[in-house]
mmCIF file of C-alpha atoms and ligand atoms in Angstrom:
data_model
loop_
_atom_site.group_PDB
_atom_site.id
_atom_site.type_symbol
_atom_site.label_atom_id
_atom_site.label_comp_id
_atom_site.label_asym_id
_atom_site.label_seq_id
_atom_site.Cartn_x
_atom_site.Cartn_y
_atom_site.Cartn_z
ATOM 1 C CA MET A 1 8.732 -0.849 -21.259
ATOM 2 C CA LYS A 2 5.696 0.065 -19.206
ATOM 3 C CA PRO A 3 5.070 3.753 -18.479
ATOM 4 C CA GLU A 4 6.520 4.602 -15.066
ATOM 5 C CA LYS A 5 3.245 5.900 -13.716
ATOM 6 C CA ARG A 6 1.703 2.451 -14.067
ATOM 7 C CA LYS A 7 2.089 0.442 -10.910
ATOM 8 C CA ILE A 8 2.515 -3.295 -10.929
ATOM 9 C CA PHE A 9 -0.564 -4.615 -9.182
ATOM 10 C CA ILE A 10 -0.352 -8.017 -7.505
ATOM 11 C CA GLY A 11 -3.550 -9.023 -5.713
ATOM 12 C CA GLY A 12 -4.236 -12.171 -3.757
ATOM 13 C CA ASN A 13 -7.882 -13.216 -3.974
ATOM 14 C CA TRP A 14 -8.411 -15.675 -1.138
ATOM 15 C CA LYS A 15 -12.040 -16.308 -2.140
ATOM 16 C CA MET A 16 -13.797 -18.385 0.578
ATOM 17 C CA ASN A 17 -10.535 -19.756 1.974
ATOM 18 C CA LEU A 18 -8.318 -19.365 5.051
ATOM 19 C CA LEU A 19 -9.443 -18.616 8.578
ATOM 20 C CA THR A 20 -9.176 -15.381 10.519
ATOM 21 C CA SER A 21 -6.855 -17.211 12.898
ATOM 22 C CA GLN A 22 -4.450 -17.785 9.985
ATOM 23 C CA VAL A 23 -4.196 -14.140 8.928
ATOM 24 C CA SER A 24 -1.414 -13.033 11.247
ATOM 25 C CA GLY A 25 0.843 -15.991 10.293
ATOM 26 C CA TYR A 26 0.134 -15.240 6.626
ATOM 27 C CA ALA A 27 0.988 -11.557 7.076
ATOM 28 C CA GLU A 28 4.186 -12.361 8.906
ATOM 29 C CA THR A 29 5.400 -14.805 6.233
ATOM 30 C CA LEU A 30 4.471 -12.504 3.355
ATOM 31 C CA THR A 31 5.906 -9.293 4.721
ATOM 32 C CA LYS A 32 9.213 -11.027 5.524
ATOM 33 C CA GLN A 33 9.548 -11.941 1.857
ATOM 34 C CA ILE A 34 8.840 -8.566 0.293
ATOM 35 C CA THR A 35 10.608 -5.260 0.482
ATOM 36 C CA GLU A 36 8.953 -1.878 0.075
ATOM 37 C CA ASP A 37 9.080 -0.968 -3.608
ATOM 38 C CA GLY A 38 7.218 2.049 -4.941
ATOM 39 C CA ARG A 39 6.655 0.356 -8.292
ATOM 40 C CA PHE A 40 4.403 -2.249 -6.690
ATOM 41 C CA ASP A 41 0.805 -2.143 -5.573
ATOM 42 C CA ILE A 42 0.252 -5.290 -3.526
ATOM 43 C CA CYS A 43 -3.001 -6.281 -1.902
ATOM 44 C CA VAL A 44 -4.768 -9.213 -0.315
ATOM 45 C CA CYS A 45 -8.504 -9.843 -0.566
ATOM 46 C CA PRO A 46 -9.652 -11.918 2.412
ATOM 47 C CA PRO A 47 -13.252 -12.927 3.173
ATOM 48 C CA TYR A 48 -15.339 -10.313 5.035
ATOM 49 C CA VAL A 49 -14.882 -11.913 8.442
ATOM 50 C CA SER A 50 -11.097 -11.649 8.200
ATOM 51 C CA LEU A 51 -10.875 -8.094 6.872
ATOM 52 C CA GLU A 52 -10.486 -6.281 10.154
ATOM 53 C CA ARG A 53 -7.753 -8.682 11.277
ATOM 54 C CA ALA A 54 -6.001 -8.282 7.917
ATOM 55 C CA VAL A 55 -6.134 -4.479 8.166
ATOM 56 C CA SER A 56 -4.478 -4.678 11.551
ATOM 57 C CA CYS A 57 -1.871 -7.317 10.553
ATOM 58 C CA PHE A 58 -0.815 -5.438 7.401
ATOM 59 C CA LYS A 59 -0.801 -2.009 9.060
ATOM 60 C CA ASN A 60 2.419 -0.077 8.259
ATOM 61 C CA THR A 61 3.371 -2.544 5.511
ATOM 62 C CA CYS A 62 3.227 -2.103 1.725
ATOM 63 C CA VAL A 63 0.283 -4.518 1.499
ATOM 64 C CA SER A 64 -3.232 -3.091 1.312
ATOM 65 C CA VAL A 65 -6.465 -4.908 2.027
ATOM 66 C CA ALA A 66 -9.440 -5.282 -0.306
ATOM 67 C CA ALA A 67 -12.891 -6.767 0.219
ATOM 68 C CA GLN A 68 -14.054 -9.306 -2.354
ATOM 69 C CA ASN A 69 -17.459 -7.706 -2.812
ATOM 70 C CA VAL A 70 -19.704 -4.930 -1.526
ATOM 71 C CA ASN A 71 -23.368 -4.072 -1.647
ATOM 72 C CA GLU A 72 -24.328 -1.116 -3.838
ATOM 73 C CA ASN A 73 -26.751 0.358 -1.278
ATOM 74 C CA SER A 74 -25.608 2.631 1.501
ATOM 75 C CA SER A 75 -27.583 0.945 4.316
ATOM 76 C CA GLY A 76 -30.905 -0.729 5.054
ATOM 77 C CA ALA A 77 -32.754 -4.028 4.945
ATOM 78 C CA PHE A 78 -30.313 -6.137 2.908
ATOM 79 C CA THR A 79 -29.765 -9.188 5.079
ATOM 80 C CA GLY A 80 -26.321 -10.701 4.769
ATOM 81 C CA GLU A 81 -24.855 -7.770 2.850
ATOM 82 C CA VAL A 82 -22.086 -5.294 3.675
ATOM 83 C CA SER A 83 -21.920 -1.637 2.632
ATOM 84 C CA CYS A 84 -19.023 0.546 1.488
ATOM 85 C CA SER A 85 -19.098 2.666 4.634
ATOM 86 C CA GLN A 86 -18.919 -0.478 6.778
ATOM 87 C CA LEU A 87 -15.762 -1.460 4.904
ATOM 88 C CA SER A 88 -14.207 2.007 5.207
ATOM 89 C CA ASP A 89 -15.100 2.081 8.888
ATOM 90 C CA ILE A 90 -12.802 -0.880 9.609
ATOM 91 C CA GLY A 91 -9.973 0.538 7.498
ATOM 92 C CA VAL A 92 -10.513 -1.323 4.232
ATOM 93 C CA GLU A 93 -9.374 0.872 1.332
ATOM 94 C CA ARG A 94 -10.317 -1.083 -1.741
ATOM 95 C CA VAL A 95 -12.863 -3.533 -3.077
ATOM 96 C CA MET A 96 -13.114 -6.105 -5.849
ATOM 97 C CA ILE A 97 -16.130 -5.552 -8.035
ATOM 98 C CA GLY A 98 -17.645 -7.830 -10.673
ATOM 99 C CA HIS A 99 -15.566 -10.961 -10.119
ATOM 100 C CA SER A 100 -16.869 -13.636 -12.495
ATOM 101 C CA GLU A 101 -17.842 -15.860 -9.552
ATOM 102 C CA ARG A 102 -20.124 -13.037 -8.367
ATOM 103 C CA ARG A 103 -21.485 -12.535 -11.849
ATOM 104 C CA ILE A 104 -22.093 -16.258 -12.445
ATOM 105 C CA TYR A 105 -23.147 -17.658 -9.029
ATOM 106 C CA TYR A 106 -24.911 -14.551 -7.721
ATOM 107 C CA ALA A 107 -26.302 -13.216 -10.991
ATOM 108 C CA GLU A 108 -24.524 -9.868 -10.817
ATOM 109 C CA ALA A 109 -25.437 -8.067 -14.014
ATOM 110 C CA ASN A 110 -23.419 -5.262 -15.616
ATOM 111 C CA GLU A 111 -25.903 -2.710 -14.185
ATOM 112 C CA THR A 112 -25.271 -3.945 -10.640
ATOM 113 C CA VAL A 113 -21.530 -3.827 -11.212
ATOM 114 C CA ASN A 114 -21.920 -0.209 -12.317
ATOM 115 C CA ARG A 115 -23.913 0.656 -9.190
ATOM 116 C CA LYS A 116 -21.237 -0.994 -7.041
ATOM 117 C CA MET A 117 -18.544 1.018 -8.835
ATOM 118 C CA GLU A 118 -20.433 4.236 -8.165
ATOM 119 C CA ALA A 119 -21.044 3.343 -4.517
ATOM 120 C CA ALA A 120 -17.403 2.388 -3.941
ATOM 121 C CA ILE A 121 -16.071 5.557 -5.530
ATOM 122 C CA LYS A 122 -18.509 7.731 -3.611
ATOM 123 C CA ALA A 123 -17.313 6.111 -0.379
ATOM 124 C CA GLY A 124 -13.636 6.635 -1.269
ATOM 125 C CA LEU A 125 -12.880 2.950 -1.859
ATOM 126 C CA SER A 126 -10.605 2.060 -4.791
ATOM 127 C CA PRO A 127 -12.200 -0.564 -7.027
ATOM 128 C CA ILE A 128 -10.528 -3.602 -8.553
ATOM 129 C CA LEU A 129 -12.867 -4.155 -11.468
ATOM 130 C CA CYS A 130 -12.938 -7.692 -12.873
ATOM 131 C CA VAL A 131 -13.953 -8.408 -16.451
ATOM 132 C CA GLY A 132 -13.600 -11.441 -18.685
ATOM 133 C CA GLU A 133 -15.428 -13.692 -21.091
ATOM 134 C CA THR A 134 -16.642 -17.268 -20.709
ATOM 135 C CA GLU A 135 -15.410 -20.094 -22.914
ATOM 136 C CA ALA A 136 -18.671 -20.079 -24.875
ATOM 137 C CA VAL A 137 -18.422 -16.352 -25.566
ATOM 138 C CA ARG A 138 -14.831 -16.774 -26.776
ATOM 139 C CA ALA A 139 -15.737 -19.787 -28.924
ATOM 140 C CA ALA A 140 -18.479 -17.710 -30.567
ATOM 141 C CA GLY A 141 -15.901 -15.027 -31.449
ATOM 142 C CA ASN A 142 -17.474 -12.455 -29.130
ATOM 143 C CA ALA A 143 -14.803 -12.046 -26.442
ATOM 144 C CA GLU A 144 -13.923 -8.445 -27.335
ATOM 145 C CA ARG A 145 -17.513 -7.283 -27.648
ATOM 146 C CA PHE A 146 -18.422 -8.946 -24.345
ATOM 147 C CA VAL A 147 -15.528 -7.410 -22.407
ATOM 148 C CA LYS A 148 -16.116 -4.003 -23.994
ATOM 149 C CA GLU A 149 -19.732 -4.095 -22.842
ATOM 150 C CA GLN A 150 -18.615 -4.984 -19.313
ATOM 151 C CA LEU A 151 -16.184 -2.044 -19.279
ATOM 152 C CA VAL A 152 -18.445 0.568 -20.839
ATOM 153 C CA SER A 153 -21.252 -0.367 -18.488
ATOM 154 C CA ALA A 154 -19.054 -0.518 -15.352
ATOM 155 C CA PHE A 155 -17.641 2.962 -15.987
ATOM 156 C CA ASP A 156 -20.913 4.590 -16.975
ATOM 157 C CA GLY A 157 -21.052 7.887 -15.057
ATOM 158 C CA VAL A 158 -17.664 7.341 -13.389
ATOM 159 C CA PRO A 159 -15.566 10.544 -13.558
ATOM 160 C CA CYS A 160 -11.950 10.554 -14.746
ATOM 161 C CA ASP A 161 -10.341 11.190 -11.335
ATOM 162 C CA ALA A 162 -12.155 8.182 -9.847
ATOM 163 C CA PHE A 163 -11.387 6.104 -12.904
ATOM 164 C CA GLU A 164 -7.685 6.555 -12.263
ATOM 165 C CA LYS A 165 -7.978 4.887 -8.858
ATOM 166 C CA THR A 166 -9.351 1.720 -10.433
ATOM 167 C CA VAL A 167 -7.318 -1.364 -11.253
ATOM 168 C CA ILE A 168 -8.733 -3.603 -13.967
ATOM 169 C CA ALA A 169 -8.352 -7.353 -13.768
ATOM 170 C CA TYR A 170 -8.860 -9.200 -17.028
ATOM 171 C CA GLU A 171 -9.861 -12.681 -15.948
ATOM 172 C CA PRO A 172 -11.112 -15.007 -18.673
ATOM 173 C CA VAL A 173 -13.572 -17.303 -16.895
ATOM 174 C CA TRP A 174 -12.160 -20.381 -18.629
ATOM 175 C CA ALA A 175 -8.718 -19.753 -17.127
ATOM 176 C CA ILE A 176 -9.837 -19.304 -13.515
ATOM 177 C CA GLY A 177 -8.985 -22.209 -11.243
ATOM 178 C CA THR A 178 -8.331 -24.510 -14.200
ATOM 179 C CA GLY A 179 -4.536 -24.544 -14.076
ATOM 180 C CA LYS A 180 -4.588 -23.321 -17.683
ATOM 181 C CA ALA A 181 -3.646 -19.660 -17.810
ATOM 182 C CA ALA A 182 -4.494 -17.827 -21.022
ATOM 183 C CA ASP A 183 -1.538 -17.844 -23.378
ATOM 184 C CA ALA A 184 0.528 -14.736 -23.981
ATOM 185 C CA GLU A 185 -1.174 -14.014 -27.284
ATOM 186 C CA ILE A 186 -4.689 -14.014 -25.829
ATOM 187 C CA CYS A 187 -4.007 -12.093 -22.655
ATOM 188 C CA GLY A 188 -1.596 -9.670 -24.323
ATOM 189 C CA HIS A 189 -4.177 -8.960 -26.995
ATOM 190 C CA MET A 190 -7.112 -8.638 -24.599
ATOM 191 C CA CYS A 191 -5.273 -6.368 -22.162
ATOM 192 C CA ALA A 192 -4.205 -4.121 -25.063
ATOM 193 C CA PHE A 193 -7.812 -4.148 -26.269
ATOM 194 C CA ILE A 194 -9.023 -3.182 -22.783
ATOM 195 C CA ARG A 195 -6.616 -0.223 -22.740
ATOM 196 C CA GLU A 196 -7.920 0.810 -26.157
ATOM 197 C CA VAL A 197 -11.503 0.797 -24.848
ATOM 198 C CA LEU A 198 -10.428 2.790 -21.784
ATOM 199 C CA ARG A 199 -8.667 5.295 -24.052
ATOM 200 C CA THR A 200 -11.891 5.900 -25.931
ATOM 201 C CA LEU A 201 -13.666 6.458 -22.595
ATOM 202 C CA TYR A 202 -11.041 8.493 -20.716
ATOM 203 C CA GLY A 203 -8.323 9.507 -23.182
ATOM 204 C CA GLU A 204 -4.744 9.672 -21.977
ATOM 205 C CA CYS A 205 -5.666 8.715 -18.372
ATOM 206 C CA ALA A 206 -5.891 5.151 -19.697
ATOM 207 C CA GLU A 207 -2.107 5.063 -20.127
ATOM 208 C CA HIS A 208 -1.596 5.261 -16.367
ATOM 209 C CA MET A 209 -3.995 2.517 -15.406
ATOM 210 C CA SER A 210 -2.858 -0.850 -14.216
ATOM 211 C CA ILE A 211 -4.436 -3.705 -16.121
ATOM 212 C CA ALA A 212 -3.776 -7.036 -14.455
ATOM 213 C CA TYR A 213 -4.349 -10.544 -15.729
ATOM 214 C CA GLY A 214 -6.026 -13.213 -13.605
ATOM 215 C CA GLY A 215 -6.615 -16.924 -14.156
ATOM 216 C CA SER A 216 -4.281 -19.709 -12.949
ATOM 217 C CA VAL A 217 -1.340 -17.365 -12.332
ATOM 218 C CA ASN A 218 1.513 -19.068 -10.468
ATOM 219 C CA GLU A 219 5.242 -18.814 -9.778
ATOM 220 C CA GLU A 220 6.068 -20.455 -13.091
ATOM 221 C CA ASN A 221 3.987 -18.403 -15.505
ATOM 222 C CA ILE A 222 4.060 -14.932 -13.899
ATOM 223 C CA ALA A 223 7.331 -13.814 -15.512
ATOM 224 C CA GLY A 224 6.054 -14.478 -19.039
ATOM 225 C CA LEU A 225 2.801 -12.642 -18.365
ATOM 226 C CA ILE A 226 4.299 -9.573 -16.761
ATOM 227 C CA SER A 227 6.765 -9.075 -19.588
ATOM 228 C CA LEU A 228 3.866 -8.288 -21.948
ATOM 229 C CA THR A 229 3.499 -4.544 -22.600
ATOM 230 C CA ASP A 230 -0.101 -4.133 -21.548
ATOM 231 C CA ILE A 231 -0.123 -6.476 -18.555
ATOM 232 C CA ASP A 232 0.664 -4.555 -15.399
ATOM 233 C CA GLY A 233 0.138 -7.219 -12.815
ATOM 234 C CA ALA A 234 -1.866 -10.223 -11.726
ATOM 235 C CA LEU A 235 -4.882 -11.144 -9.673
ATOM 236 C CA VAL A 236 -3.973 -14.462 -8.111
ATOM 237 C CA GLY A 237 -6.451 -16.928 -6.621
ATOM 238 C CA GLY A 238 -5.246 -20.425 -5.694
ATOM 239 C CA ALA A 239 -1.542 -19.528 -5.663
ATOM 240 C CA SER A 240 -2.143 -16.692 -3.189
ATOM 241 C CA LEU A 241 -3.485 -18.998 -0.480
ATOM 242 C CA SER A 242 0.024 -19.766 0.672
ATOM 243 C CA ALA A 243 1.884 -16.625 1.723
ATOM 244 C CA ASP A 244 5.061 -18.309 0.613
ATOM 245 C CA SER A 245 3.920 -18.927 -2.959
ATOM 246 C CA PHE A 246 2.288 -15.476 -3.171
ATOM 247 C CA GLY A 247 5.581 -13.976 -1.997
ATOM 248 C CA LYS A 248 7.461 -15.971 -4.634
ATOM 249 C CA ILE A 249 5.173 -14.573 -7.343
ATOM 250 C CA ILE A 250 5.968 -11.041 -6.177
ATOM 251 C CA ALA A 251 9.690 -11.888 -6.036
ATOM 252 C CA SER A 252 9.646 -13.239 -9.618
ATOM 253 C CA VAL A 253 8.083 -10.004 -10.844
ATOM 254 C CA SER A 254 10.568 -7.957 -8.879
ATOM 255 C CA ALA A 255 13.454 -9.906 -10.426
ATOM 256 C CA ILE A 256 12.464 -9.053 -14.009
ATOM 257 C CA LEU A 257 11.405 -5.426 -13.618
HETATM 258 P P1 LIG B 301 -7.054 -18.571 -9.859
HETATM 259 O O1 LIG B 301 -8.188 -17.446 -9.538
HETATM 260 O O2 LIG B 301 -5.715 -17.882 -9.773
HETATM 261 O O3 LIG B 301 -7.246 -19.610 -8.799
HETATM 262 O O4 LIG B 301 -7.326 -19.064 -11.233
HETATM 263 C C1 LIG B 301 -8.056 -16.127 -9.988
HETATM 264 C C2 LIG B 301 -9.271 -15.332 -9.609
HETATM 265 O O5 LIG B 301 -10.389 -15.841 -9.674
HETATM 266 O O6 LIG B 301 -9.152 -14.151 -9.247
#
């Protein structure tokens, strides 16, 4: 059994997919399929250009809206970037930080992730912090050390009350978009390990945090993942692009809780 205070987080990471003109149809289909349930924390993460539309389409529903990234600076000459206050200004309440695609394709180092965490928290945005090792790191036997470093660095200077607003997504890079989700042993072990690290950083607060798994989650494998003690949800990429399949994932979780 998971402690009651831990919410089941189900996030849909659209990445660079779907058009703004598709958001309202998506919202309509998804919200028809789900019923308000206080145990759930559901969010969608559309591209920047669709955020404002998503905020308006999901208004007064149980689905919140997260940005996929944010710049760590408050304003200034950073062409192409978006700040935390610009997100808050359009009603966005949360933000993904440190997704592996940001770390790998845009060279986001642990220090930058930490600065983004601090900026988000200062602006009142709730972070969804992504961590996870590459295949090479795992093959070398360094998965735990690697993920621990990501966590310790991300939370450096982050106070306990802000920490509690964060959702962690453990997303092994080798499982993202490959159709091969990590098996129960690996993700169960890593999510328990992540909670252990968080306990050493924040004590008992760590018990209340939601730690989600991400990487090729779909309607078929979600039930097995969510039944593991330390997995409190899922960050879903490909399978969240259809509102229908994202809704089915949420329904499968609901059926086994
Ligand atoms: P995937 O992506 O579900 O398509 O593997 C997950 C993610 O990158 O968040």
